[in-house]
Short mmCIF file of C-alpha atoms in Angstrom, two decimals:
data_model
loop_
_atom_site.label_atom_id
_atom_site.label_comp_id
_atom_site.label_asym_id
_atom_site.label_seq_id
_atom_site.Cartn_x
_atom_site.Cartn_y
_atom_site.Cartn_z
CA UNK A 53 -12.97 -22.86 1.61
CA UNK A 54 -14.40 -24.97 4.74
CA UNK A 55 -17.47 -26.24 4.59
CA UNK A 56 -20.18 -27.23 6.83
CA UNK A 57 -23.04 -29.12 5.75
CA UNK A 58 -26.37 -30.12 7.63
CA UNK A 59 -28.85 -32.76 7.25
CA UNK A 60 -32.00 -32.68 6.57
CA UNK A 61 -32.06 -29.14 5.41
CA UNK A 62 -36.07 -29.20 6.15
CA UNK A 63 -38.27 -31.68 8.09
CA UNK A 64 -41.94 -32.01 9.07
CA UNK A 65 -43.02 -33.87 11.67
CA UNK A 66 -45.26 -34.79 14.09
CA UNK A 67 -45.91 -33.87 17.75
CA UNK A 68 -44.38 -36.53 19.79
CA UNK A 69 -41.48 -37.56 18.18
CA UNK A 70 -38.22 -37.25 18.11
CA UNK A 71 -36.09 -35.55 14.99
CA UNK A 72 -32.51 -36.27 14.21
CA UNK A 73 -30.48 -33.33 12.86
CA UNK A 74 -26.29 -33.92 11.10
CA UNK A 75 -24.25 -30.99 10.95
CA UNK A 76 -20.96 -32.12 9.52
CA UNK A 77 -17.48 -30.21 8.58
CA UNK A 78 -16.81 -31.47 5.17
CA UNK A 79 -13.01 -30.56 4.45
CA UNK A 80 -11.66 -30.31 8.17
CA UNK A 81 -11.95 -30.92 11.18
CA UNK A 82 -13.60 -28.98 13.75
CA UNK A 83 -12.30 -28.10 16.96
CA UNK A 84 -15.50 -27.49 18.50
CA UNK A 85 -19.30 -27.36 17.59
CA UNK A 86 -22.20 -25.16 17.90
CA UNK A 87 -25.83 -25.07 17.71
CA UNK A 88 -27.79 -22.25 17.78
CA UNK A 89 -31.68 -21.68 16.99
CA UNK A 90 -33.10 -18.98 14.96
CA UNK A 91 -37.06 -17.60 15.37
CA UNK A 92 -38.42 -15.97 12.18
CA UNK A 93 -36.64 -12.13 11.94
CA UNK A 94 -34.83 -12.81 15.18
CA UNK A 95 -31.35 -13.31 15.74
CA UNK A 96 -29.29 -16.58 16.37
CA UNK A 97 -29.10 -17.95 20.03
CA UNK A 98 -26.77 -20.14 21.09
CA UNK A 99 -28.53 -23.74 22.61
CA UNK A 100 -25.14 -25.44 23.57
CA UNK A 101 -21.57 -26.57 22.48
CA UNK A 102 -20.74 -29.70 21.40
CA UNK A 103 -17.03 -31.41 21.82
CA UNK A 104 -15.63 -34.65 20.17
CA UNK A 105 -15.72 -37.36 23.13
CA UNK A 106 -16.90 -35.20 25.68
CA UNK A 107 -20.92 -34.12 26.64
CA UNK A 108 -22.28 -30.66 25.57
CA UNK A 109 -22.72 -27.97 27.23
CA UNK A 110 -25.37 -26.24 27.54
CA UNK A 111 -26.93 -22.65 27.79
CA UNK A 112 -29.53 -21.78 30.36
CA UNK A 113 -32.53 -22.65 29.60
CA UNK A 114 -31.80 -24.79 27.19
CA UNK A 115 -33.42 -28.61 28.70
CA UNK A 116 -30.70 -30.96 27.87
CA UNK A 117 -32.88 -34.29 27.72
CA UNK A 118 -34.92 -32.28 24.82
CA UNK A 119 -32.42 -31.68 22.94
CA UNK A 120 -29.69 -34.13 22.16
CA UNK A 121 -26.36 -34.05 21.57
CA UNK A 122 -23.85 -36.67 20.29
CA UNK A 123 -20.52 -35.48 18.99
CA UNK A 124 -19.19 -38.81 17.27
CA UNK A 125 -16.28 -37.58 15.71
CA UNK A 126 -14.35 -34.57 14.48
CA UNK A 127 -16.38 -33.79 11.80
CA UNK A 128 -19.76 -34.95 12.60
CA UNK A 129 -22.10 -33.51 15.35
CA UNK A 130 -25.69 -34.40 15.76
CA UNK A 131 -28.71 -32.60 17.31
CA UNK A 132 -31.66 -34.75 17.84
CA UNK A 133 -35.06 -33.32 19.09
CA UNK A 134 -37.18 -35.20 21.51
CA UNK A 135 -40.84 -35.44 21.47
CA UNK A 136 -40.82 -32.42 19.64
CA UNK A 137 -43.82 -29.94 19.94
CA UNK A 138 -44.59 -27.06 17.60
CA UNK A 139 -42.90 -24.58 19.73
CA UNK A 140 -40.02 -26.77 19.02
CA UNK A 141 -40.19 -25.29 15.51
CA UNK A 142 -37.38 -23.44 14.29
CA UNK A 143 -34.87 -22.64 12.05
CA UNK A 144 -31.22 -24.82 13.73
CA UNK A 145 -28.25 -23.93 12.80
CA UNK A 146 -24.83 -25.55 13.58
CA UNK A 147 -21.23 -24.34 13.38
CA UNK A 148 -18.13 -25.59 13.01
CA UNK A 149 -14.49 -23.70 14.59
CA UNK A 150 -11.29 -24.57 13.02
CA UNK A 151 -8.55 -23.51 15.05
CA UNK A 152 -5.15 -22.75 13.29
CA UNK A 153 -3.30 -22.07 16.08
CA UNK A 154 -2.96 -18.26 15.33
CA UNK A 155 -6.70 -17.93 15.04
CA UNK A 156 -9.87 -19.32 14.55
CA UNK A 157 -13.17 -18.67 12.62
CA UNK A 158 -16.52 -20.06 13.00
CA UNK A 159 -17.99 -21.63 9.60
CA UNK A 160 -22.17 -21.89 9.61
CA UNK A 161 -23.91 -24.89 8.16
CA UNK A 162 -26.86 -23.98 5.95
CA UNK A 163 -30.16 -24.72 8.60
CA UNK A 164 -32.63 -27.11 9.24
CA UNK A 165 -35.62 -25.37 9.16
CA UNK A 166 -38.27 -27.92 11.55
CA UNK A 167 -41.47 -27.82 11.69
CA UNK A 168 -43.76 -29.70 13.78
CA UNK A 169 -47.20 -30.45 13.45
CA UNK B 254 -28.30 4.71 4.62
CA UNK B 255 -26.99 4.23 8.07
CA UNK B 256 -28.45 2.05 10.72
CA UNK B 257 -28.11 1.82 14.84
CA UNK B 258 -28.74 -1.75 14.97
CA UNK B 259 -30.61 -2.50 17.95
CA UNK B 260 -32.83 0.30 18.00
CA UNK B 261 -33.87 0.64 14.26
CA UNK B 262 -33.79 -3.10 12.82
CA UNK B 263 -34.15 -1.86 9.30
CA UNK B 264 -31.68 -0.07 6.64
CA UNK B 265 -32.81 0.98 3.04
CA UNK B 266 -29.93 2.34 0.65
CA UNK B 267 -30.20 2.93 -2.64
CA UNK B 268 -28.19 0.98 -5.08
CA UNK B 269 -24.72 2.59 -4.94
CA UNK B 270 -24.34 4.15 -2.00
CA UNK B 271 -22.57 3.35 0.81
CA UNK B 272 -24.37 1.95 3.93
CA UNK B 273 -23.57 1.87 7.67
CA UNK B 274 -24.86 -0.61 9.62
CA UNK B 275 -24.29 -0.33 13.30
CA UNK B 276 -23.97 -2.40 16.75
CA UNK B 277 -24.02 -1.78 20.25
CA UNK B 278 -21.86 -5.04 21.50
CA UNK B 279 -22.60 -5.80 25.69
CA UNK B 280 -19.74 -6.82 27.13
CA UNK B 281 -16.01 -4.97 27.38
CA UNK B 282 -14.13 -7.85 28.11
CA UNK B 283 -14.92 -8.61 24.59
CA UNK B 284 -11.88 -9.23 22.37
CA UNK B 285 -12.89 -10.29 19.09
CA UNK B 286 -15.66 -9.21 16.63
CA UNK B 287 -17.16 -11.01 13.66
CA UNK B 288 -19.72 -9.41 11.01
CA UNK B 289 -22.31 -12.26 9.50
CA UNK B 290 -24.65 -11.70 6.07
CA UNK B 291 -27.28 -14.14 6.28
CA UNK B 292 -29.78 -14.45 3.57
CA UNK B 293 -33.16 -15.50 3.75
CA UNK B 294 -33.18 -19.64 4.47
CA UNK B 295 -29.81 -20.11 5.00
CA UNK B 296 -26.93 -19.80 7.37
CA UNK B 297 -25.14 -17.23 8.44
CA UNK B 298 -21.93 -15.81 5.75
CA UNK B 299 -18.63 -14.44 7.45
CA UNK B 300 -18.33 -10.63 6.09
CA UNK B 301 -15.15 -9.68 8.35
CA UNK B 302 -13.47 -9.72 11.65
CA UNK B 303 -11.54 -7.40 13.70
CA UNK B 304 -9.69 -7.91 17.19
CA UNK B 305 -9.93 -5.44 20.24
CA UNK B 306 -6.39 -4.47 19.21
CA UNK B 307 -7.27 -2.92 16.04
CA UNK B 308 -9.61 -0.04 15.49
CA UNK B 309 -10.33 -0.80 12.00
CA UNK B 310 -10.37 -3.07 9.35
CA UNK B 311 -10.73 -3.10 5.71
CA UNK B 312 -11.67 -5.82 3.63
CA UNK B 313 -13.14 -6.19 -0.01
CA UNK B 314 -15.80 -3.11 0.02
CA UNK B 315 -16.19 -3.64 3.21
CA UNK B 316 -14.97 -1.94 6.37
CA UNK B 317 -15.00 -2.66 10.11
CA UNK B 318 -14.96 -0.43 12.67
CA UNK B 319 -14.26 -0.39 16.59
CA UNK B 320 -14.91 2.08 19.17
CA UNK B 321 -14.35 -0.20 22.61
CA UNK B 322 -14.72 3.39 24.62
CA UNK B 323 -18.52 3.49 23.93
CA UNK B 324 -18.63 -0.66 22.68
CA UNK B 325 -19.57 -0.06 19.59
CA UNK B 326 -18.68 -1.80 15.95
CA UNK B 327 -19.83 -0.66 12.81
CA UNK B 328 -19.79 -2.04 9.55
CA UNK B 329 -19.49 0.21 6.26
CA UNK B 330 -20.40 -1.35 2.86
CA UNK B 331 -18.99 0.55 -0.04
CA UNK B 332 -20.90 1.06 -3.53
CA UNK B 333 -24.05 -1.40 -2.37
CA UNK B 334 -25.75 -3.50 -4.38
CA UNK B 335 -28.86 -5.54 -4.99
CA UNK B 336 -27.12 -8.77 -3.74
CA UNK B 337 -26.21 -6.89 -0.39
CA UNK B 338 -29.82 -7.15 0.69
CA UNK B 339 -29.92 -9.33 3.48
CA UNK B 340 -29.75 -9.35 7.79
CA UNK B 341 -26.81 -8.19 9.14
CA UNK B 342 -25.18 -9.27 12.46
CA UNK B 343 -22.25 -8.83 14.70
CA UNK B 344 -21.40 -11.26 17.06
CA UNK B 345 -18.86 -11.04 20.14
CA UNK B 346 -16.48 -13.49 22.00
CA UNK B 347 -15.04 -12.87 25.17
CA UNK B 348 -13.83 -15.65 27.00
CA UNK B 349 -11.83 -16.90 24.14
CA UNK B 350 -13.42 -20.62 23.81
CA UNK B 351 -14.91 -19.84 20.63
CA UNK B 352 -18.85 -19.29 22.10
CA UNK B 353 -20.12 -16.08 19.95
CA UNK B 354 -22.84 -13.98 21.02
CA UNK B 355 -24.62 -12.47 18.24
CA UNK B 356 -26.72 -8.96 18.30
CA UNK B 357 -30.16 -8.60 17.11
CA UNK B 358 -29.11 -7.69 13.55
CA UNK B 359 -30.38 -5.28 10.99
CA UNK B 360 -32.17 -6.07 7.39
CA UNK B 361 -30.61 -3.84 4.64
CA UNK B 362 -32.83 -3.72 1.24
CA UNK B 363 -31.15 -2.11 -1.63
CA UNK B 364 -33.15 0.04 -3.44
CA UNK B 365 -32.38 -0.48 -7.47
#
């Protein structure tokens, strides 16, 4: 089955710098990418979408120059988070869509659970 | 054990019976309807998917179902067991380009 890995799958760090997040589709290639952030018992919201070659889109209310994305290819996707502070702590998810033509599903990577200091 | 998603976060079943977990999706120009499992620390697990053409759909113990006259999708879990325990969500597309939005969800704990 597709699978979508990320990397690190935890990180500390400290207030003030920046954290680099891979989410990668390991046995295809996605046509699109998500990320999406997750607060402790609350549910998944989506930050922005991420295309090969193109720039991200973003949610509302979701500061692009925080949060960084670089698609570099069709299987690789990276989120990386700028001068983080501890309210940038969370649990990041990414996801990867394979399209078949006749349909598509969305495959989850495991998390990144950040936390920042 | 059944459940109204939203409005009561929490399901307890005992082991063996059948649970309903339910969802109150937003928007009608929704098309396309995805059920996630996501255990604690890690991402979420596809359970099933149904399309706004379709009413219901059954998978492997599991069953999916669609009202679109009142927006509402439940998900029925046959026989559950201790490995069932987890948070439940349904997400919705609508504008076909993949972006899911994904309800609050609901944590089921089996009962042994």
């Amino acid at each position: 089955g597709a699978v979508v890995s990320q990397h690190p799958s935890w990180v500390i760090c400290k207030s003030g710098t920046s954290v680099k997040i891979e989410c990668r589709s390991l046995d295809f290639q996605a046509t699109t990418m998500f990320w999406y952030r997750q607060f402790p018992k609350q549910s998944l919201m989506l930050m922005a979408t991420s295309n090969e070659g193109s720039k991200a889109t973003y949610e509302q209310g979701v500061e692009k120059d925080k949060f960084l994305i670089n698609h570099a290819s069709l299987t690789l996707s990276t989120l990386t988070v700028t001068s983080a502070h501890p309210e940038d702590s969370s649990f990041y998810i990414c996801s990867a869509t394979f399209d078949s033509g006749d349909s598509y599903e969305q495959y989850f990577g495991p998390g990144t659970r950040l936390t920042v200091t | 054990g059944e459940s109204v998603g939203l409005h009561l976060p929490t399901l307890s079943v005992q082991e063996g019976d059948n649970s309903i977990i339910n969802c109150a999706y937003s928007n009608s120009a929704s098309d396309y309807f995805i059920w996630y499992k996501q255990e604690s620390g890690k991402g979420p697990q596809f359970i099933i998917d149904i399309r706004s053409n379709m009413d219901k759909r059954q998978g492997q113990r599991v069953t999916v179902l669609l009202n679109k006259t009142v927006k509402h999708l439940s998900l029925q879990i046959a026989a559950t067991q201790p490995g069932d325990s987890a948070v439940y969500f349904c997400a919705e597309n609508f504008a076909n380009d993949y972006k899911l939005s994904f309800g609050a969800g609901t944590t089921v704990t089996v009962r042994a």
